[in-house]
Amino acid sequence: EPEVTQTPSHQVTQMGQEVILRCVPISNHLYFYWYRQILGQKVEFLVSFYNNEISEKSEIFDDQFSVERPDGSNFTLKIRSTKLEDSAMYFCASHRSPTYEQYFGPGTRLTVT
Amino acid sequence: AQSVTQLGSHVSVSEGALVLLRCNYSSSVPPYLFWYVQYPNQGLQLLLKYTSAATLVKGINGFEAEFKKSETSFHLTKPSAHMSDAAEYFCAVSDRSSNTGKLIFGQGTTLQVKP
């Protein structure tokens, strides 16, 4: 069964460093998302991506964040200068269209020290 | 703006007992509704979804949920809890008029199943 994959599973970085979180969505999906979950809190929407451009972003997704689909398979989230408060689990998700359920990856746990 | 409220951050039931996890939503138009489950150290797995067909939706692992428009609710139930049901459960809503499909999640409910 197809699945969304994410790498790395755990990333530790120092404050101020750049990180890139990688995702491989399911191959025939067209809509891509990043969510984050701070420990003990709810899952929050960050950004949606369709047709090679951002379709919607949340207030959390400021200028420090960017997304890219560099080729036909990968979908990346970049944080330019990490802050302590960026420590969270980051989930990638994808689906064929908004009428279908989103499939989530296993997440990347980002720890900023 | 859409929102989701899950009543009860922690629910504890005995094995074999009824599971009831509550979810209420706020939306200007009838939304799509979802329940996801998260096992420790894992991602989110879809349990079931409501997208405007039958109001009683059956999902995996014996779970079901009923969409009640008058009560703006989408409570999750299971007749008999198993130890393996212990996990975090999230209710989520998506605006069907939106072309982005983003999900808005509730705070989550931790289900504990006692032997």
XYZ file of N, CA and C in Angstrom:
684
model
N 0.846 -1.192 0.000
C 0.000 0.000 0.000
C 0.883 1.244 0.000
N 0.575 2.197 -0.877
C 1.397 3.417 -0.930
C 1.351 4.163 0.390
N 2.450 4.840 0.714
C 2.476 5.610 1.942
C 3.336 6.839 1.769
N 3.092 7.810 2.638
C 3.904 9.017 2.667
C 5.122 8.726 3.551
N 6.288 9.082 3.051
C 7.494 8.861 3.849
C 8.136 10.204 4.184
N 8.850 10.239 5.316
C 9.509 11.458 5.748
C 10.898 11.122 6.278
N 11.828 12.013 5.972
C 13.181 11.877 6.502
C 13.709 13.232 6.937
N 14.545 13.293 7.961
C 14.850 12.192 8.873
C 13.705 11.976 9.854
N 13.798 10.940 10.651
C 12.765 10.716 11.668
C 12.976 11.646 12.853
N 14.247 11.997 13.098
C 14.572 12.898 14.198
C 15.742 13.775 13.781
N 15.586 15.067 14.004
C 16.625 16.026 13.655
C 16.890 16.915 14.853
N 18.147 16.972 15.247
C 18.551 17.878 16.324
C 19.409 18.975 15.706
N 19.103 20.216 16.012
C 19.837 21.322 15.433
C 19.998 22.427 16.466
N 20.969 23.277 16.229
C 21.181 24.402 17.133
C 20.375 25.603 16.659
N 19.969 26.407 17.595
C 19.225 27.625 17.299
C 19.972 28.462 16.264
N 19.247 28.953 15.277
C 19.846 29.765 14.239
C 20.274 28.999 13.004
N 20.307 27.683 13.098
C 20.703 26.869 11.962
C 19.520 26.638 11.024
N 19.851 26.338 9.781
C 18.835 25.997 8.785
C 18.582 24.493 8.807
N 17.325 24.118 8.658
C 17.003 22.704 8.536
C 16.079 22.496 7.333
N 16.203 21.338 6.743
C 15.314 20.947 5.653
C 14.698 19.604 6.017
N 13.404 19.589 6.053
C 12.673 18.355 6.318
C 12.126 17.850 4.985
N 12.272 16.558 4.782
C 11.928 15.992 3.480
C 10.752 15.036 3.566
N 9.994 15.041 2.503
C 8.797 14.208 2.421
C 8.684 13.663 1.006
N 8.245 12.425 0.894
C 7.885 11.873 -0.408
C 6.408 11.522 -0.343
N 5.556 12.335 -0.956
C 4.109 12.056 -0.936
C 3.780 10.829 -1.797
N 2.553 10.394 -1.711
C 2.089 9.299 -2.549
C 2.071 9.765 -4.000
N 2.481 8.901 -4.894
C 2.876 9.323 -6.241
C 1.763 9.970 -7.063
N 0.527 9.574 -6.937
C -0.522 10.176 -7.773
C -1.281 11.278 -7.043
N -0.752 11.720 -5.920
C -1.401 12.799 -5.185
C -0.966 14.149 -5.724
N -1.875 15.129 -5.577
C -1.651 16.444 -6.175
C -1.577 17.568 -5.159
N -2.096 17.309 -3.961
C -2.137 18.334 -2.931
C -1.209 17.901 -1.788
N -0.414 18.834 -1.308
C 0.595 18.508 -0.305
C 0.512 19.503 0.847
N 0.817 18.997 2.028
C 0.650 19.802 3.232
C 1.796 19.553 4.205
N 2.041 20.579 5.032
C 2.862 20.426 6.233
C 2.037 20.855 7.434
N 2.121 20.042 8.470
C 1.502 20.338 9.758
C 2.591 20.194 10.809
N 2.341 20.803 11.963
C 3.259 20.565 13.074
C 2.472 20.302 14.351
N 3.129 19.607 15.264
C 2.516 19.284 16.546
C 3.560 19.520 17.627
N 3.405 20.602 18.341
C 4.254 20.839 19.505
C 3.854 19.841 20.584
N 4.829 19.357 21.320
C 4.599 18.302 22.307
C 3.430 18.646 23.225
N 2.466 17.729 23.261
C 1.319 17.900 24.143
C 0.221 18.793 23.595
N 0.409 19.306 22.384
C -0.583 20.204 21.801
C -1.218 19.579 20.561
N -2.146 20.312 19.978
C -2.848 19.770 18.826
C -2.030 19.933 17.554
N -2.443 19.220 16.543
C -1.816 19.319 15.235
C -2.269 20.622 14.576
N -1.290 21.391 14.064
C -1.592 22.696 13.471
C -1.198 22.721 12.000
N -2.045 23.296 11.201
C -1.777 23.471 9.781
C -0.696 24.530 9.570
N 0.251 24.225 8.703
C 1.280 25.198 8.340
C 1.049 25.745 6.933
N 0.983 24.838 5.961
C 0.951 25.288 4.570
C 0.378 24.201 3.677
N -0.287 24.640 2.619
C -0.753 23.717 1.584
C -0.125 24.121 0.250
N 0.053 23.136 -0.607
C 0.814 23.337 -1.845
C 0.137 22.574 -2.956
N -0.156 23.274 -4.041
C -0.821 22.647 -5.173
C -0.359 23.316 -6.454
N -0.137 22.515 -7.469
C 0.243 23.046 -8.777
C 1.501 23.912 -8.677
N 2.434 23.429 -7.878
C 3.738 24.067 -7.724
C 3.716 25.443 -7.084
N 2.690 25.685 -6.292
C 2.690 26.938 -5.556
C 1.912 26.783 -4.257
N 2.201 27.670 -3.321
C 1.492 27.672 -2.054
C 0.054 28.112 -2.295
N -0.904 27.306 -1.814
C -2.309 27.665 -1.961
C -2.860 28.326 -0.703
N -2.285 27.985 0.421
C -2.686 28.632 1.669
C -1.590 28.435 2.704
N -1.410 29.397 3.578
C -0.460 29.264 4.665
C -1.041 29.866 5.924
N -0.602 29.350 7.051
C -1.092 29.843 8.326
C -0.216 30.983 8.821
N -0.643 31.566 9.934
C 0.137 32.662 10.544
C 1.500 32.160 11.031
N 1.565 30.865 11.334
C 2.828 30.292 11.801
C 3.866 30.323 10.684
N 3.424 30.157 9.485
C 4.307 30.027 8.312
C 4.793 31.406 7.896
N 5.796 31.913 8.634
C 6.310 33.242 8.323
C 7.484 33.147 7.354
N 8.218 34.241 7.233
C 9.293 34.310 6.239
C 10.430 33.335 6.512
N 10.470 32.762 7.706
C 11.521 31.799 8.014
C 11.250 30.429 7.400
N 10.005 30.235 6.969
C 9.618 28.950 6.404
C 9.503 29.046 4.881
N 9.827 27.963 4.230
C 9.570 27.868 2.792
C 9.337 26.412 2.431
N 8.638 26.209 1.333
C 8.399 24.848 0.848
C 8.792 24.789 -0.619
N 9.102 23.565 -1.030
C 9.548 23.383 -2.401
C 9.245 21.972 -2.830
N 8.951 21.842 -4.111
C 8.820 20.517 -4.698
C 9.866 20.469 -5.811
N 11.087 20.135 -5.450
C 12.216 20.271 -6.383
C 12.185 19.304 -7.564
N 11.465 18.205 -7.399
C 11.363 17.251 -8.493
C 9.982 16.621 -8.429
N 9.772 15.545 -9.150
C 8.437 14.970 -9.194
C 8.039 14.155 -7.990
N 8.976 14.011 -7.020
C 8.635 13.133 -5.912
C 8.805 13.780 -4.546
N 9.782 14.643 -4.373
C 10.041 15.188 -3.045
C 9.262 16.467 -2.774
N 8.974 16.674 -1.496
C 8.308 17.893 -1.032
C 9.026 18.280 0.247
N 9.634 19.478 0.271
C 10.480 19.835 1.404
C 9.950 21.050 2.148
N 10.274 21.075 3.434
C 10.008 22.223 4.290
C 11.345 22.713 4.806
N 11.635 23.992 4.580
C 12.877 24.573 5.049
C 12.576 25.616 6.113
N 13.342 25.537 7.179
C 13.306 26.586 8.197
C 14.668 27.245 8.171
N 14.712 28.527 7.842
C 15.990 29.203 7.567
C 16.834 29.393 8.813
N 16.234 29.847 9.875
C 16.961 30.129 11.105
C 16.098 29.638 12.262
N 16.399 28.446 12.732
C 15.518 27.803 13.702
C 15.536 28.514 15.045
N 14.365 28.457 15.694
C 14.198 29.003 17.029
C 13.828 27.861 17.971
N 13.990 28.098 19.263
C 13.644 27.060 20.229
C 12.186 26.623 20.060
N 11.322 27.592 19.779
C 9.893 27.295 19.666
C 9.527 26.533 18.397
N 10.485 26.303 17.514
C 10.237 25.472 16.333
C 10.319 23.978 16.666
N 10.753 23.670 17.868
C 10.812 22.265 18.285
C 9.410 21.674 18.268
N 9.239 20.638 17.496
C 7.916 20.045 17.314
C 8.058 18.805 16.441
N 6.944 18.099 16.299
C 6.851 17.035 15.306
C 6.239 17.648 14.058
N 6.872 17.438 12.930
C 6.384 17.978 11.667
C 5.871 16.831 10.804
N 4.620 16.970 10.389
C 3.986 15.949 9.565
C 3.772 16.465 8.148
N 4.071 15.631 7.210
C 3.743 15.876 5.816
C 2.486 15.075 5.491
N 1.633 15.609 4.634
C 0.425 14.894 4.227
C 0.153 15.167 2.754
N -0.596 14.269 2.146
C -0.957 14.468 0.740
C -2.294 13.798 0.444
N -2.929 14.260 -0.612
C -4.107 13.568 -1.126
C -4.370 13.975 -2.569
N -5.325 13.251 -3.168
C -5.614 13.487 -4.577
C -6.419 14.762 -4.787
N -7.334 15.025 -3.847
C -8.153 16.231 -3.945
C -8.755 16.495 -2.582
N -9.257 17.709 -2.360
C -9.832 18.044 -1.047
C -11.028 17.193 -0.640
N -11.620 16.429 -1.563
C -12.737 15.584 -1.168
C -12.270 14.233 -0.641
N -10.981 14.000 -0.719
C -10.431 12.746 -0.238
C -9.644 12.974 1.049
N -9.508 11.877 1.813
C -8.776 12.015 3.060
C -7.299 12.242 2.790
N -6.657 12.926 3.748
C -5.224 13.148 3.655
C -4.489 11.964 4.281
N -3.404 11.601 3.654
C -2.537 10.551 4.171
C -1.314 11.224 4.793
N -1.028 10.840 6.020
C 0.050 11.471 6.762
C 1.289 10.590 6.796
N 2.424 11.244 6.781
C 3.675 10.548 7.011
C 3.893 10.323 8.492
N 4.957 9.598 8.843
C 5.212 9.266 10.253
C 5.755 10.436 11.061
N 6.163 11.508 10.380
C 6.631 12.698 11.081
C 8.133 12.772 11.240
N 8.608 14.001 11.391
C 10.001 14.282 11.753
C 9.976 15.055 13.049
N 10.663 14.501 14.029
C 10.754 15.226 15.307
C 11.945 16.172 15.236
N 11.669 17.455 15.295
C 12.710 18.474 15.261
C 12.949 18.990 16.665
N 14.191 18.909 17.087
C 14.591 19.432 18.388
C 15.597 20.544 18.173
N 15.275 21.734 18.635
C 16.164 22.885 18.509
C 16.748 23.185 19.887
N 18.082 23.180 19.946
C 18.742 23.389 21.250
C 19.432 24.747 21.316
N -14.650 31.436 10.858
C -13.542 30.486 10.806
C -13.979 29.162 11.417
N -13.420 28.116 10.858
C -13.766 26.802 11.366
C -13.005 26.502 12.647
N -13.616 25.673 13.492
C -12.942 25.226 14.701
C -13.500 23.882 15.112
N -12.729 23.196 15.932
C -13.122 21.878 16.429
C -12.862 21.835 17.916
N -13.812 21.323 18.664
C -13.670 21.173 20.105
C -13.868 19.721 20.483
N -12.883 19.165 21.131
C -13.008 17.803 21.644
C -13.177 17.892 23.162
N -14.293 17.416 23.632
C -14.590 17.479 25.049
C -13.913 16.327 25.767
N -13.051 16.669 26.706
C -12.335 15.639 27.448
C -10.983 15.354 26.837
N -9.941 15.805 27.476
C -8.599 15.555 26.964
C -8.154 14.124 27.265
N -8.743 13.542 28.309
C -8.440 12.168 28.673
C -9.738 11.417 28.946
N -9.849 10.247 28.355
C -10.993 9.368 28.605
C -10.443 8.001 28.988
N -10.973 7.452 30.061
C -10.534 6.142 30.526
C -11.729 5.195 30.561
N -11.573 4.045 29.942
C -12.640 3.039 29.943
C -12.041 1.686 30.271
N -12.873 0.787 30.686
C -12.444 -0.585 30.917
C -12.528 -1.379 29.627
N -11.690 -2.371 29.525
C -11.734 -3.236 28.348
C -13.127 -3.840 28.222
N -13.692 -3.766 27.019
C -15.033 -4.276 26.786
C -16.128 -3.241 26.940
N -15.803 -2.098 27.497
C -16.805 -1.045 27.708
C -16.950 -0.191 26.452
N -18.038 0.566 26.439
C -18.305 1.485 25.329
C -17.287 2.617 25.318
N -16.825 2.952 24.130
C -15.967 4.112 23.948
C -16.792 5.236 23.316
N -16.735 6.414 23.921
C -17.401 7.593 23.367
C -16.438 8.766 23.458
N -16.022 9.261 22.317
C -15.146 10.433 22.252
C -15.918 11.535 21.540
N -15.982 12.683 22.190
C -16.851 13.748 21.716
C -16.124 14.779 20.860
N -16.824 15.215 19.819
C -16.281 16.224 18.918
C -17.415 17.143 18.473
N -17.215 18.430 18.658
C -18.139 19.425 18.135
C -17.373 20.365 17.220
N -18.027 20.810 16.182
C -17.359 21.661 15.209
C -18.125 22.963 15.043
N -17.429 23.921 14.502
C -18.030 25.181 14.137
C -17.647 25.479 12.702
N -18.674 25.658 11.854
C -18.397 25.908 10.448
C -19.590 26.609 9.816
N -19.324 27.519 8.928
C -20.404 28.263 8.283
C -21.123 27.427 7.226
N -20.455 26.422 6.720
C -21.075 25.503 5.766
C -20.799 24.088 6.242
N -21.662 23.137 5.869
C -21.406 21.756 6.293
C -20.017 21.312 5.857
N -19.210 20.880 6.781
C -17.819 20.563 6.449
C -17.627 19.087 6.135
N -16.418 18.759 5.746
C -15.982 17.381 5.790
C -15.430 17.153 7.199
N -15.672 15.989 7.746
C -15.236 15.672 9.105
C -14.452 14.380 9.122
N -13.456 14.346 9.971
C -12.557 13.191 10.019
C -12.219 12.863 11.472
N -11.940 11.593 11.704
C -11.300 11.163 12.932
C -9.993 10.466 12.554
N -8.922 10.916 13.220
C -7.622 10.289 13.045
C -7.174 9.716 14.391
N -6.370 8.663 14.321
C -5.794 8.068 15.524
C -4.276 8.153 15.427
N -3.660 8.404 16.569
C -2.195 8.479 16.622
C -1.709 7.569 17.727
N -1.013 6.506 17.357
C -0.394 5.625 18.335
C 0.952 6.211 18.725
N 1.452 5.859 19.887
C 2.712 6.448 20.360
C 3.825 6.376 19.319
N 4.450 7.508 19.121
C 5.600 7.619 18.217
C 5.273 7.267 16.772
N 4.018 7.441 16.406
C 3.631 7.175 15.023
C 2.895 8.379 14.441
N 2.632 8.317 13.152
C 1.894 9.374 12.481
C 0.402 9.227 12.675
N -0.354 10.003 11.925
C -1.804 10.018 12.029
C -2.405 9.038 11.026
N -3.322 8.226 11.522
C -3.992 7.241 10.680
C -5.484 7.548 10.640
N -6.045 7.573 9.446
C -7.463 7.867 9.314
C -8.313 6.732 9.860
N -9.250 7.074 10.738
C -10.220 6.101 11.246
C -11.467 6.085 10.374
N -11.984 7.277 10.103
C -13.198 7.395 9.299
C -13.379 8.840 8.858
N -14.313 9.022 7.898
C -14.549 10.365 7.383
C -16.023 10.533 7.030
N -16.489 11.758 7.112
C -17.823 12.127 6.667
C -17.677 13.168 5.568
N -18.245 12.857 4.384
C -18.148 13.812 3.279
C -19.497 14.041 2.618
N -20.569 13.855 3.348
C -21.938 14.206 2.946
C -22.771 13.047 2.435
N -22.303 11.856 2.568
C -23.139 10.702 2.237
C -23.917 10.323 3.515
N -23.896 9.090 3.903
C -24.628 8.649 5.092
C -24.120 9.362 6.334
N -25.041 9.721 7.219
C -24.641 10.443 8.426
C -23.975 9.531 9.446
N -24.243 8.241 9.386
C -23.554 7.282 10.254
C -22.417 6.679 9.439
N -21.228 6.927 9.898
C -20.048 6.516 9.157
C -19.334 5.400 9.909
N -19.013 4.352 9.214
C -18.262 3.250 9.814
C -16.806 3.335 9.375
N -15.924 3.090 10.333
C -14.505 3.160 10.024
C -13.788 1.861 10.323
N -12.486 1.988 10.473
C -11.692 0.806 10.745
C -11.725 0.457 12.231
N -11.331 -0.769 12.536
C -11.192 -1.222 13.927
C -12.480 -1.137 14.727
N -13.629 -1.187 14.069
C -14.912 -1.206 14.762
C -15.437 0.142 15.208
N -14.763 1.212 14.839
C -15.212 2.555 15.206
C -16.277 3.056 14.227
N -17.149 3.907 14.747
C -18.103 4.597 13.907
C -18.388 5.975 14.496
N -18.938 6.840 13.657
C -19.262 8.194 14.106
C -20.534 8.648 13.404
N -21.287 9.481 14.080
C -22.531 9.973 13.516
C -22.478 11.490 13.384
N -22.738 11.961 12.181
C -22.803 13.391 11.915
C -24.199 13.887 12.288
N -24.241 14.833 13.225
C -25.513 15.433 13.634
C -25.428 16.931 13.391
N -26.051 17.364 12.309
C -25.965 18.770 11.927
C -26.599 19.669 12.975
N -27.724 19.240 13.536
C -28.438 20.081 14.495
C -27.620 20.310 15.760
N -26.755 19.363 16.074
C -25.927 19.470 17.271
C -24.484 19.857 16.920
N -24.204 20.039 15.669
C -22.829 20.286 15.156
C -21.844 19.354 15.832
N -22.195 18.070 15.818
C -21.353 17.093 16.491
C -20.958 15.969 15.549
N -19.896 15.293 15.908
C -19.390 14.146 15.144
C -18.663 13.244 16.141
N -19.412 12.682 17.066
C -18.836 11.876 18.145
C -18.405 10.502 17.634
N -17.319 10.024 18.172
C -16.744 8.728 17.799
C -17.122 7.680 18.838
N -17.576 6.529 18.389
C -17.962 5.470 19.318
C -17.409 4.129 18.877
N -17.300 3.244 19.865
C -16.962 1.852 19.620
C -17.646 1.048 20.710
N -18.381 0.006 20.357
C -19.174 -0.702 21.349
C -18.346 -1.357 22.453
N -17.173 -1.852 22.101
C -16.388 -2.622 23.064
C -14.912 -2.302 22.905
N -14.339 -1.682 23.911
C -12.941 -1.257 23.831
C -11.976 -2.430 23.956
N -10.900 -2.340 23.174
C -9.802 -3.290 23.279
C -8.588 -2.568 23.815
N -7.690 -3.311 24.411
C -6.464 -2.704 24.930
C -5.710 -1.982 23.816
N -5.779 -2.532 22.629
C -5.053 -1.948 21.493
C -5.638 -0.611 21.029
N -6.798 -0.220 21.564
C -7.392 1.064 21.181
C -6.763 2.240 21.923
N -5.930 1.958 22.909
C -5.287 3.026 23.666
C -4.401 3.850 22.733
N -4.734 5.133 22.607
C -4.039 6.012 21.655
C -4.585 7.422 21.826
N -4.069 8.329 20.992
C -4.578 9.697 20.928
C -5.501 9.791 19.731
N -6.658 10.405 19.930
C -7.648 10.518 18.855
C -7.901 11.991 18.548
N -7.867 12.301 17.275
C -8.067 13.677 16.834
C -9.258 13.774 15.888
N -10.118 14.719 16.182
C -11.199 15.074 15.283
C -10.716 16.240 14.422
N -11.079 16.244 13.146
C -10.619 17.306 12.253
C -11.727 17.693 11.291
N -11.685 18.941 10.857
C -12.692 19.463 9.941
C -11.996 20.093 8.748
N -12.634 19.976 7.605
C -12.137 20.597 6.386
C -13.295 21.321 5.718
N -13.038 22.514 5.253
C -14.062 23.329 4.623
C -14.288 22.846 3.185
N -15.482 22.338 2.905
C -15.731 21.785 1.576
C -15.750 22.861 0.488
N -15.885 24.115 0.868
C -15.870 25.177 -0.131
C -14.449 25.679 -0.392
N -13.512 25.174 0.379
C -12.126 25.590 0.215
C -11.449 24.755 -0.858
N -10.589 25.378 -1.624
C -9.846 24.615 -2.633
C -8.485 24.165 -2.113
N -8.232 24.398 -0.825
C -6.938 23.988 -0.281
C -7.014 22.683 0.484
N -8.178 22.383 1.049
C -8.345 21.120 1.760
C -7.645 21.030 3.092
N -7.207 22.153 3.652
C -6.479 22.068 4.920
C -7.384 21.513 6.009
N -6.760 20.826 6.961
C -7.477 20.269 8.103
C -7.262 21.145 9.324
N -8.356 21.350 10.061
C -8.291 22.002 11.358
C -8.562 20.927 12.402
N -7.640 20.758 13.323
C -7.728 19.677 14.293
C -8.226 20.162 15.646
N -8.871 19.252 16.357
C -9.170 19.483 17.747
C -7.944 19.207 18.596
N -8.105 19.404 19.897
C -6.974 19.287 20.819
C -6.541 17.847 21.041
N -7.408 16.926 20.675
C -7.062 15.529 20.869
C -7.613 14.973 22.173
N -7.910 13.704 22.167
C -8.366 12.986 23.364
C -7.528 11.734 23.512
N -6.925 11.606 24.677
C -6.147 10.399 24.975
C -7.082 9.352 25.542
N -7.139 8.222 24.885
C -7.975 7.122 25.345
C -7.115 6.113 26.103
N -7.482 5.883 27.335
C -6.831 4.861 28.148
C -7.803 3.694 28.302
N -7.318 2.490 28.100
C -8.144 1.303 28.252
C -7.577 0.468 29.389
N -8.371 0.268 30.401
C -7.928 -0.479 31.582
C -8.337 -1.942 31.483
N -7.454 -2.835 31.921
C -7.788 -4.267 31.845
C -8.894 -4.647 32.828
